[in-house]
PDB file of C-alpha atoms and ligand atoms in Angstrom:
ATOM      1  CA  UNK A   6      64.710  61.862  90.496  1.00 46.00           C
ATOM      2  CA  UNK A   7      62.941  64.028  87.940  1.00 48.00           C
ATOM      3  CA  UNK A   8      60.097  62.245  86.423  1.00 55.00           C
ATOM      4  CA  UNK A   9      59.272  62.984  82.715  1.00 55.00           C
ATOM      5  CA  UNK A  10      56.217  61.054  82.818  1.00 55.00           C
ATOM      6  CA  UNK A  11      52.794  62.745  83.546  1.00 71.00           C
ATOM      7  CA  UNK A  12      50.603  59.859  83.552  1.00 87.00           C
ATOM      8  CA  UNK A  13      51.135  58.476  86.931  1.00 92.00           C
ATOM      9  CA  UNK A  14      49.948  60.737  89.663  1.00 91.00           C
ATOM     10  CA  UNK A  15      51.362  58.502  92.410  1.00 91.00           C
ATOM     11  CA  UNK A  16      54.803  59.433  91.182  1.00 89.00           C
ATOM     12  CA  UNK A  17      54.312  63.083  92.371  1.00 87.00           C
ATOM     13  CA  UNK A  18      54.093  62.042  95.875  1.00 86.00           C
ATOM     14  CA  UNK A  19      56.626  59.107  95.617  1.00 86.00           C
ATOM     15  CA  UNK A  20      59.199  60.488  98.018  1.00 86.00           C
ATOM     16  CA  UNK A  21      56.696  60.687 100.990  1.00 92.00           C
ATOM     17  CA  UNK A  22      55.446  57.130 100.740  1.00 94.00           C
ATOM     18  CA  UNK A  23      56.822  54.027 102.099  1.00 96.00           C
ATOM     19  CA  UNK A  24      57.777  51.375  99.570  1.00 97.00           C
ATOM     20  CA  UNK A  25      54.631  49.350 100.421  1.00 97.00           C
ATOM     21  CA  UNK A  26      52.395  52.327 100.179  1.00 96.00           C
ATOM     22  CA  UNK A  27      53.817  53.243  96.909  1.00 96.00           C
ATOM     23  CA  UNK A  28      53.456  49.776  95.421  1.00 97.00           C
ATOM     24  CA  UNK A  29      49.780  49.724  96.559  1.00 96.00           C
ATOM     25  CA  UNK A  30      49.120  53.148  94.975  1.00 96.00           C
ATOM     26  CA  UNK A  31      50.781  52.309  91.784  1.00 97.00           C
ATOM     27  CA  UNK A  32      48.711  49.048  91.574  1.00 97.00           C
ATOM     28  CA  UNK A  33      45.571  50.927  92.401  1.00 96.00           C
ATOM     29  CA  UNK A  34      46.248  53.566  89.782  1.00 96.00           C
ATOM     30  CA  UNK A  35      47.203  51.089  86.968  1.00 97.00           C
ATOM     31  CA  UNK A  36      44.611  50.210  84.333  1.00 97.00           C
ATOM     32  CA  UNK A  37      46.453  46.842  83.859  1.00 98.00           C
ATOM     33  CA  UNK A  38      49.128  45.128  85.876  1.00 98.00           C
ATOM     34  CA  UNK A  39      51.505  42.587  84.320  1.00 98.00           C
ATOM     35  CA  UNK A  40      53.348  40.719  87.086  1.00 98.00           C
ATOM     36  CA  UNK A  41      56.546  38.829  86.390  1.00 98.00           C
ATOM     37  CA  UNK A  42      57.544  36.338  89.074  1.00 98.00           C
ATOM     38  CA  UNK A  43      61.038  34.864  89.544  1.00 96.00           C
ATOM     39  CA  UNK A  44      62.918  32.546  92.058  1.00 93.00           C
ATOM     40  CA  UNK A  45      63.209  35.489  94.529  1.00 94.00           C
ATOM     41  CA  UNK A  46      59.474  35.385  95.149  1.00 96.00           C
ATOM     42  CA  UNK A  47      59.343  31.827  96.281  1.00 94.00           C
ATOM     43  CA  UNK A  48      62.486  32.459  98.230  1.00 93.00           C
ATOM     44  CA  UNK A  49      60.679  35.299  99.936  1.00 94.00           C
ATOM     45  CA  UNK A  50      57.872  33.047 100.754  1.00 95.00           C
ATOM     46  CA  UNK A  51      60.128  30.672 102.553  1.00 94.00           C
ATOM     47  CA  UNK A  52      60.840  28.192  99.725  1.00 95.00           C
ATOM     48  CA  UNK A  53      64.515  28.625  99.652  1.00 94.00           C
ATOM     49  CA  UNK A  54      66.904  26.444  97.635  1.00 94.00           C
ATOM     50  CA  UNK A  55      69.925  26.809 100.261  1.00 94.00           C
ATOM     51  CA  UNK A  56      70.159  26.333 103.961  1.00 94.00           C
ATOM     52  CA  UNK A  57      68.307  24.070 106.171  1.00 95.00           C
ATOM     53  CA  UNK A  58      65.492  23.328 103.732  1.00 96.00           C
ATOM     54  CA  UNK A  59      68.106  21.924 101.348  1.00 97.00           C
ATOM     55  CA  UNK A  60      70.422  20.115 103.786  1.00 97.00           C
ATOM     56  CA  UNK A  61      67.373  18.454 105.787  1.00 97.00           C
ATOM     57  CA  UNK A  62      66.017  17.189 102.483  1.00 97.00           C
ATOM     58  CA  UNK A  63      69.132  15.815 100.617  1.00 98.00           C
ATOM     59  CA  UNK A  64      71.879  14.944 103.078  1.00 98.00           C
ATOM     60  CA  UNK A  65      73.004  11.947 101.145  1.00 98.00           C
ATOM     61  CA  UNK A  66      73.144  13.789  97.707  1.00 98.00           C
ATOM     62  CA  UNK A  67      75.080  16.626  99.406  1.00 98.00           C
ATOM     63  CA  UNK A  68      77.459  14.252 100.944  1.00 98.00           C
ATOM     64  CA  UNK A  69      78.164  12.412  97.629  1.00 98.00           C
ATOM     65  CA  UNK A  70      78.249  15.417  95.174  1.00 98.00           C
ATOM     66  CA  UNK A  71      79.151  18.372  97.548  1.00 97.00           C
ATOM     67  CA  UNK A  72      76.224  20.382  96.116  1.00 97.00           C
ATOM     68  CA  UNK A  73      76.000  23.934  97.384  1.00 95.00           C
ATOM     69  CA  UNK A  74      72.326  24.553  96.538  1.00 96.00           C
ATOM     70  CA  UNK A  75      69.174  22.682  95.217  1.00 95.00           C
ATOM     71  CA  UNK A  76      69.282  24.480  91.782  1.00 92.00           C
ATOM     72  CA  UNK A  77      72.633  22.966  91.099  1.00 95.00           C
ATOM     73  CA  UNK A  78      71.405  19.542  92.385  1.00 97.00           C
ATOM     74  CA  UNK A  79      68.223  19.657  90.310  1.00 95.00           C
ATOM     75  CA  UNK A  80      70.276  20.440  86.988  1.00 92.00           C
ATOM     76  CA  UNK A  81      73.066  17.835  87.797  1.00 96.00           C
ATOM     77  CA  UNK A  82      73.600  15.012  85.478  1.00 95.00           C
ATOM     78  CA  UNK A  83      73.064  11.937  87.647  1.00 97.00           C
ATOM     79  CA  UNK A  84      74.932   8.659  87.037  1.00 96.00           C
ATOM     80  CA  UNK A  85      71.800   6.901  85.854  1.00 97.00           C
ATOM     81  CA  UNK A  86      68.007   7.133  85.659  1.00 98.00           C
ATOM     82  CA  UNK A  87      67.483   5.470  88.956  1.00 98.00           C
ATOM     83  CA  UNK A  88      69.621   7.954  90.747  1.00 98.00           C
ATOM     84  CA  UNK A  89      68.014  10.854  88.700  1.00 98.00           C
ATOM     85  CA  UNK A  90      64.572   9.723  89.976  1.00 98.00           C
ATOM     86  CA  UNK A  91      65.803   9.242  93.534  1.00 98.00           C
ATOM     87  CA  UNK A  92      66.689  13.007  93.716  1.00 98.00           C
ATOM     88  CA  UNK A  93      63.869  14.301  91.492  1.00 98.00           C
ATOM     89  CA  UNK A  94      61.098  12.410  93.225  1.00 98.00           C
ATOM     90  CA  UNK A  95      62.137  13.889  96.562  1.00 98.00           C
ATOM     91  CA  UNK A  96      62.591  17.247  95.065  1.00 98.00           C
ATOM     92  CA  UNK A  97      59.093  17.256  93.331  1.00 96.00           C
ATOM     93  CA  UNK A  98      57.491  16.295  96.580  1.00 97.00           C
ATOM     94  CA  UNK A  99      59.276  19.101  98.475  1.00 97.00           C
ATOM     95  CA  UNK A 100      58.732  21.713  95.698  1.00 96.00           C
ATOM     96  CA  UNK A 101      55.502  20.668  94.304  1.00 97.00           C
ATOM     97  CA  UNK A 102      53.132  17.995  95.528  1.00 97.00           C
ATOM     98  CA  UNK A 103      53.769  18.676  99.240  1.00 97.00           C
ATOM     99  CA  UNK A 104      54.726  22.289  99.065  1.00 96.00           C
ATOM    100  CA  UNK A 105      52.606  24.322 101.577  1.00 96.00           C
ATOM    101  CA  UNK A 106      51.080  27.739 100.979  1.00 97.00           C
ATOM    102  CA  UNK A 107      53.527  30.806 101.005  1.00 97.00           C
ATOM    103  CA  UNK A 108      52.121  33.886 102.750  1.00 97.00           C
ATOM    104  CA  UNK A 109      53.932  36.201 100.214  1.00 97.00           C
ATOM    105  CA  UNK A 110      51.801  34.643  97.294  1.00 97.00           C
ATOM    106  CA  UNK A 111      48.594  35.010  99.373  1.00 97.00           C
ATOM    107  CA  UNK A 112      49.401  38.626 100.052  1.00 97.00           C
ATOM    108  CA  UNK A 113      49.984  39.309  96.336  1.00 97.00           C
ATOM    109  CA  UNK A 114      46.778  37.806  95.266  1.00 97.00           C
ATOM    110  CA  UNK A 115      44.990  39.857  97.754  1.00 96.00           C
ATOM    111  CA  UNK A 116      46.574  42.981  96.574  1.00 96.00           C
ATOM    112  CA  UNK A 117      45.467  42.143  92.960  1.00 96.00           C
ATOM    113  CA  UNK A 118      41.833  41.413  93.965  1.00 93.00           C
ATOM    114  CA  UNK A 119      39.576  43.184  91.576  1.00 92.00           C
ATOM    115  CA  UNK A 120      42.490  44.378  89.514  1.00 97.00           C
ATOM    116  CA  UNK A 121      42.968  43.699  85.778  1.00 98.00           C
ATOM    117  CA  UNK A 122      46.060  41.580  85.869  1.00 98.00           C
ATOM    118  CA  UNK A 123      48.035  38.664  84.351  1.00 98.00           C
ATOM    119  CA  UNK A 124      51.110  36.835  85.755  1.00 98.00           C
ATOM    120  CA  UNK A 125      54.087  35.145  83.930  1.00 98.00           C
ATOM    121  CA  UNK A 126      56.381  33.174  85.987  1.00 97.00           C
ATOM    122  CA  UNK A 127      59.672  31.195  85.554  1.00 96.00           C
ATOM    123  CA  UNK A 128      58.886  29.410  88.783  1.00 95.00           C
ATOM    124  CA  UNK A 129      57.978  25.678  88.355  1.00 95.00           C
ATOM    125  CA  UNK A 130      56.941  25.074  91.698  1.00 95.00           C
ATOM    126  CA  UNK A 131      53.473  24.662  93.205  1.00 96.00           C
ATOM    127  CA  UNK A 132      53.123  28.173  94.789  1.00 96.00           C
ATOM    128  CA  UNK A 133      50.358  29.477  92.656  1.00 97.00           C
ATOM    129  CA  UNK A 134      48.288  26.493  92.921  1.00 96.00           C
ATOM    130  CA  UNK A 135      48.788  26.368  96.823  1.00 96.00           C
ATOM    131  CA  UNK A 136      47.779  29.928  97.091  1.00 97.00           C
ATOM    132  CA  UNK A 137      44.571  29.407  95.058  1.00 97.00           C
ATOM    133  CA  UNK A 138      45.219  31.735  92.151  1.00 97.00           C
ATOM    134  CA  UNK A 139      42.919  31.838  89.108  1.00 97.00           C
ATOM    135  CA  UNK A 140      45.283  29.846  87.064  1.00 97.00           C
ATOM    136  CA  UNK A 141      43.841  31.272  83.854  1.00 97.00           C
ATOM    137  CA  UNK A 142      45.787  34.283  84.805  1.00 98.00           C
ATOM    138  CA  UNK A 143      49.291  32.621  85.331  1.00 98.00           C
ATOM    139  CA  UNK A 144      51.572  31.696  82.445  1.00 98.00           C
ATOM    140  CA  UNK A 145      54.132  29.223  83.664  1.00 96.00           C
ATOM    141  CA  UNK A 146      56.647  29.704  80.957  1.00 96.00           C
ATOM    142  CA  UNK A 147      59.378  27.198  82.444  1.00 94.00           C
ATOM    143  CA  UNK A 148      57.126  24.279  82.956  1.00 93.00           C
ATOM    144  CA  UNK A 149      56.075  22.480  86.153  1.00 94.00           C
ATOM    145  CA  UNK A 150      58.013  20.204  88.660  1.00 95.00           C
ATOM    146  CA  UNK A 151      54.997  18.082  88.781  1.00 95.00           C
ATOM    147  CA  UNK A 152      54.999  17.227  84.927  1.00 96.00           C
ATOM    148  CA  UNK A 153      57.224  14.996  82.818  1.00 97.00           C
ATOM    149  CA  UNK A 154      58.417  15.148  79.261  1.00 97.00           C
ATOM    150  CA  UNK A 155      60.248  12.556  76.992  1.00 98.00           C
ATOM    151  CA  UNK A 156      63.968  13.268  77.274  1.00 96.00           C
ATOM    152  CA  UNK A 157      64.077  13.332  73.331  1.00 96.00           C
ATOM    153  CA  UNK A 158      61.102  15.718  73.207  1.00 97.00           C
ATOM    154  CA  UNK A 159      59.805  13.233  70.538  1.00 97.00           C
ATOM    155  CA  UNK A 160      56.222  14.395  70.948  1.00 97.00           C
ATOM    156  CA  UNK A 161      54.623  17.463  72.708  1.00 96.00           C
ATOM    157  CA  UNK A 162      52.726  16.119  75.494  1.00 97.00           C
ATOM    158  CA  UNK A 163      53.429  15.996  79.309  1.00 97.00           C
ATOM    159  CA  UNK A 164      52.488  13.346  81.879  1.00 97.00           C
ATOM    160  CA  UNK A 165      51.895  13.378  85.647  1.00 96.00           C
ATOM    161  CA  UNK A 166      51.834  10.586  88.238  1.00 97.00           C
ATOM    162  CA  UNK A 167      51.987  11.649  91.721  1.00 98.00           C
ATOM    163  CA  UNK A 168      51.229   8.278  93.185  1.00 98.00           C
ATOM    164  CA  UNK A 169      54.367   6.915  91.280  1.00 98.00           C
ATOM    165  CA  UNK A 170      56.489   9.849  92.652  1.00 98.00           C
ATOM    166  CA  UNK A 171      55.334   8.885  96.134  1.00 98.00           C
ATOM    167  CA  UNK A 172      56.326   5.299  95.489  1.00 98.00           C
ATOM    168  CA  UNK A 173      59.853   6.283  94.313  1.00 98.00           C
ATOM    169  CA  UNK A 174      60.354   8.242  97.438  1.00 98.00           C
ATOM    170  CA  UNK A 175      59.300   5.459  99.580  1.00 98.00           C
ATOM    171  CA  UNK A 176      61.105   2.598  97.891  1.00 98.00           C
ATOM    172  CA  UNK A 177      64.486   4.100  97.049  1.00 98.00           C
ATOM    173  CA  UNK A 178      67.509   2.781  98.609  1.00 98.00           C
ATOM    174  CA  UNK A 179      70.944   4.211  98.700  1.00 97.00           C
ATOM    175  CA  UNK A 180      69.854   7.012  96.221  1.00 98.00           C
ATOM    176  CA  UNK A 181      68.490   4.745  93.659  1.00 98.00           C
ATOM    177  CA  UNK A 182      64.818   3.973  92.880  1.00 98.00           C
ATOM    178  CA  UNK A 183      63.993   0.405  91.822  1.00 98.00           C
ATOM    179  CA  UNK A 184      64.471  -0.147  88.130  1.00 98.00           C
ATOM    180  CA  UNK A 185      60.710  -1.009  87.541  1.00 98.00           C
ATOM    181  CA  UNK A 186      59.670   2.383  88.905  1.00 98.00           C
ATOM    182  CA  UNK A 187      61.572   4.382  86.038  1.00 98.00           C
ATOM    183  CA  UNK A 188      59.046   5.927  83.779  1.00 98.00           C
ATOM    184  CA  UNK A 189      59.486   5.722  79.978  1.00 98.00           C
ATOM    185  CA  UNK A 190      58.089   7.499  77.024  1.00 98.00           C
ATOM    186  CA  UNK A 191      54.978   5.687  75.567  1.00 97.00           C
ATOM    187  CA  UNK A 192      55.858   6.966  72.126  1.00 97.00           C
ATOM    188  CA  UNK A 193      59.687   6.296  71.598  1.00 98.00           C
ATOM    189  CA  UNK A 194      60.779   4.303  74.685  1.00 98.00           C
ATOM    190  CA  UNK A 195      63.147   6.857  75.966  1.00 98.00           C
ATOM    191  CA  UNK A 196      63.037   7.784  79.717  1.00 97.00           C
ATOM    192  CA  UNK A 197      60.891  10.552  80.877  1.00 97.00           C
ATOM    193  CA  UNK A 198      62.256  13.528  82.755  1.00 97.00           C
ATOM    194  CA  UNK A 199      60.887  16.567  84.562  1.00 96.00           C
ATOM    195  CA  UNK A 200      59.254  19.078  82.303  1.00 94.00           C
ATOM    196  CA  UNK A 201      61.783  21.805  82.182  1.00 89.00           C
ATOM    197  CA  UNK A 202      63.595  24.055  79.646  1.00 90.00           C
ATOM    198  CA  UNK A 203      67.232  23.852  78.742  1.00 86.00           C
ATOM    199  CA  UNK A 204      69.331  26.235  76.524  1.00 83.00           C
ATOM    200  CA  UNK A 205      70.212  23.318  74.097  1.00 88.00           C
ATOM    201  CA  UNK A 206      66.892  21.764  73.660  1.00 90.00           C
ATOM    202  CA  UNK A 207      64.145  24.073  74.939  1.00 93.00           C
ATOM    203  CA  UNK A 208      61.113  22.289  76.484  1.00 96.00           C
ATOM    204  CA  UNK A 209      58.178  20.123  75.595  1.00 97.00           C
ATOM    205  CA  UNK A 210      55.329  22.595  75.143  1.00 96.00           C
ATOM    206  CA  UNK A 211      51.981  20.792  75.080  1.00 96.00           C
ATOM    207  CA  UNK A 212      48.567  22.163  74.556  1.00 96.00           C
ATOM    208  CA  UNK A 213      48.072  23.306  77.981  1.00 96.00           C
ATOM    209  CA  UNK A 214      51.303  25.376  77.791  1.00 97.00           C
ATOM    210  CA  UNK A 215      50.095  27.022  74.483  1.00 97.00           C
ATOM    211  CA  UNK A 216      46.664  27.958  75.991  1.00 98.00           C
ATOM    212  CA  UNK A 217      48.482  29.825  78.710  1.00 98.00           C
ATOM    213  CA  UNK A 218      50.715  31.552  76.329  1.00 98.00           C
ATOM    214  CA  UNK A 219      47.901  32.675  74.099  1.00 98.00           C
ATOM    215  CA  UNK A 220      45.941  34.055  77.070  1.00 98.00           C
ATOM    216  CA  UNK A 221      48.921  36.015  78.220  1.00 98.00           C
ATOM    217  CA  UNK A 222      49.490  37.415  74.788  1.00 98.00           C
ATOM    218  CA  UNK A 223      45.987  38.246  74.406  1.00 98.00           C
ATOM    219  CA  UNK A 224      46.094  40.117  77.672  1.00 98.00           C
ATOM    220  CA  UNK A 225      49.036  42.287  76.536  1.00 98.00           C
ATOM    221  CA  UNK A 226      47.216  42.903  73.227  1.00 98.00           C
ATOM    222  CA  UNK A 227      44.092  44.009  74.900  1.00 98.00           C
ATOM    223  CA  UNK A 228      45.890  46.367  77.299  1.00 98.00           C
ATOM    224  CA  UNK A 229      48.314  47.807  74.605  1.00 96.00           C
ATOM    225  CA  UNK A 230      48.793  51.575  75.082  1.00 95.00           C
ATOM    226  CA  UNK A 231      47.047  51.811  78.484  1.00 97.00           C
ATOM    227  CA  UNK A 232      48.451  52.740  81.845  1.00 97.00           C
ATOM    228  CA  UNK A 233      50.263  49.306  82.201  1.00 98.00           C
ATOM    229  CA  UNK A 234      52.295  48.507  85.290  1.00 98.00           C
ATOM    230  CA  UNK A 235      55.102  46.030  84.569  1.00 98.00           C
ATOM    231  CA  UNK A 236      55.880  44.730  88.002  1.00 98.00           C
ATOM    232  CA  UNK A 237      58.651  42.186  88.381  1.00 98.00           C
ATOM    233  CA  UNK A 238      59.138  40.475  91.536  1.00 98.00           C
ATOM    234  CA  UNK A 239      62.276  38.527  92.586  1.00 96.00           C
ATOM    235  CA  UNK A 240      63.646  38.063  88.963  1.00 95.00           C
ATOM    236  CA  UNK A 241      67.324  37.547  88.644  1.00 88.00           C
ATOM    237  CA  UNK A 242      69.594  37.480  85.736  1.00 87.00           C
ATOM    238  CA  UNK A 243      69.486  33.678  84.924  1.00 85.00           C
ATOM    239  CA  UNK A 244      67.036  33.890  81.952  1.00 88.00           C
ATOM    240  CA  UNK A 245      66.429  37.658  81.277  1.00 92.00           C
ATOM    241  CA  UNK A 246      65.012  36.858  77.827  1.00 93.00           C
ATOM    242  CA  UNK A 247      61.859  35.425  79.274  1.00 95.00           C
ATOM    243  CA  UNK A 248      60.478  38.221  81.607  1.00 97.00           C
ATOM    244  CA  UNK A 249      63.049  41.075  82.236  1.00 96.00           C
ATOM    245  CA  UNK A 250      64.003  42.067  78.896  1.00 96.00           C
ATOM    246  CA  UNK A 251      60.394  41.675  77.461  1.00 98.00           C
ATOM    247  CA  UNK A 252      58.959  43.880  80.272  1.00 98.00           C
ATOM    248  CA  UNK A 253      61.650  46.524  79.691  1.00 97.00           C
ATOM    249  CA  UNK A 254      61.003  46.512  76.001  1.00 97.00           C
ATOM    250  CA  UNK A 255      57.216  46.810  76.369  1.00 98.00           C
ATOM    251  CA  UNK A 256      57.736  49.656  78.791  1.00 97.00           C
ATOM    252  CA  UNK A 257      59.778  51.416  76.281  1.00 97.00           C
ATOM    253  CA  UNK A 258      57.162  50.863  73.546  1.00 97.00           C
ATOM    254  CA  UNK A 259      54.256  52.085  75.571  1.00 96.00           C
ATOM    255  CA  UNK A 260      54.684  55.674  76.885  1.00 94.00           C
ATOM    256  CA  UNK A 261      52.096  55.265  79.594  1.00 96.00           C
ATOM    257  CA  UNK A 262      53.823  52.178  80.916  1.00 97.00           C
ATOM    258  CA  UNK A 263      55.820  51.869  84.252  1.00 97.00           C
ATOM    259  CA  UNK A 264      58.438  49.451  85.159  1.00 97.00           C
ATOM    260  CA  UNK A 265      58.672  48.446  88.796  1.00 97.00           C
ATOM    261  CA  UNK A 266      61.249  45.998  89.891  1.00 97.00           C
ATOM    262  CA  UNK A 267      61.244  44.519  93.480  1.00 97.00           C
ATOM    263  CA  UNK A 268      64.616  43.250  94.055  1.00 93.00           C
ATOM    264  CA  UNK A 269      67.434  43.622  96.558  1.00 88.00           C
ATOM    265  CA  UNK A 270      69.993  43.423  93.763  1.00 87.00           C
ATOM    266  CA  UNK A 271      70.630  46.450  91.599  1.00 86.00           C
ATOM    267  CA  UNK A 272      70.309  45.164  88.021  1.00 88.00           C
ATOM    268  CA  UNK A 273      71.107  47.272  84.888  1.00 90.00           C
ATOM    269  CA  UNK A 274      68.146  49.495  83.778  1.00 93.00           C
ATOM    270  CA  UNK A 275      68.345  50.787  79.965  1.00 93.00           C
ATOM    271  CA  UNK A 276      68.756  54.427  79.892  1.00 94.00           C
ATOM    272  CA  UNK A 277      65.649  54.857  77.749  1.00 94.00           C
ATOM    273  CA  UNK A 278      63.288  53.692  80.544  1.00 95.00           C
ATOM    274  CA  UNK A 279      64.977  54.959  83.636  1.00 94.00           C
ATOM    275  CA  UNK A 280      62.665  57.893  84.125  1.00 92.00           C
ATOM    276  CA  UNK A 281      59.902  55.424  84.151  1.00 94.00           C
ATOM    277  CA  UNK A 282      61.354  52.872  86.347  1.00 95.00           C
ATOM    278  CA  UNK A 283      61.129  52.379  90.167  1.00 95.00           C
ATOM    279  CA  UNK A 284      63.039  49.996  92.122  1.00 95.00           C
ATOM    280  CA  UNK A 285      61.823  48.596  95.539  1.00 96.00           C
ATOM    281  CA  UNK A 286      64.657  47.158  97.304  1.00 96.00           C
ATOM    282  CA  UNK A 287      63.192  46.192 100.596  1.00 96.00           C
ATOM    283  CA  UNK A 288      62.226  42.500 101.738  1.00 96.00           C
ATOM    284  CA  UNK A 289      59.547  41.348  99.033  1.00 97.00           C
ATOM    285  CA  UNK A 290      57.609  39.480 101.613  1.00 97.00           C
ATOM    286  CA  UNK A 291      57.367  42.469 104.076  1.00 97.00           C
ATOM    287  CA  UNK A 292      56.508  44.927 101.359  1.00 97.00           C
ATOM    288  CA  UNK A 293      53.699  42.720  99.945  1.00 97.00           C
ATOM    289  CA  UNK A 294      52.365  41.986 103.471  1.00 97.00           C
ATOM    290  CA  UNK A 295      52.222  45.674 104.322  1.00 96.00           C
ATOM    291  CA  UNK A 296      50.800  46.734 101.088  1.00 95.00           C
ATOM    292  CA  UNK A 297      47.702  44.471 101.574  1.00 91.00           C
ATOM    293  CA  UNK A 298      47.106  46.682 104.585  1.00 78.00           C
ATOM    294  CA  UNK A 299      47.096  43.762 107.232  1.00 59.00           C
TER     295      UNK A 299
HETATM  296 ZN1   ZN B   8      59.674   9.878  73.424  1.00 87.41          ZN
END
């Protein structure tokens, strides 16, 4: 491919490098790295929503509702709040409170050591905490599985009660938690639900969310016009308005920026940024692991 961009020295030797070497050199060369992380990254780290990890954890729910994956199951409208919490309590232990550390996340963190970087993620699991990231550099735009919000979004505050989640898992019978364990909003009395965004209602965004958002926007502002590497990892097309499209837009607006997408699927790239786009289509976990040089 003919490159029009003269800012990135690495691009001149692109064809002779492996994908891991190329990624490492681009990260080294960048003055700032903005990393967008989607579900494909957690899947690469082993936290898949399909297969054995799903069928082992939810055989009863799969048998009742014929779910084909954990995402569908987590978005399902359950018949009542007791069944909702029977599912969600087990889901949040698996994907948050008891989630082990993922190697791909450790590798990424090591690759970014000493770099000027910031992360934005649609993942609501515990992977960044487990891999000991500096959480001041991570913007979790889609909430967290460990947090709750009022179903009516009547006030902008989130709640967390790990002990209650564990009690729900322990005491549920036939896919129902006992009535007295269901959590309710202290302001309006409506049930609480897991902190997540929907197209219809958006999401409860508390003070902590706005702090994260401000830090992210500040980083973008401070590095505006520099050699910025926009690196998206495992981002599909469920919510392109959150990371994919802004990354492409910012690449277009900054002539020194480069857009790198790590994805085995080949998504549409706007014509205007194609000369400054690189797609790494090999296995995410392997590329990151090799790039850290171990
Ligand atoms: Zn409320």
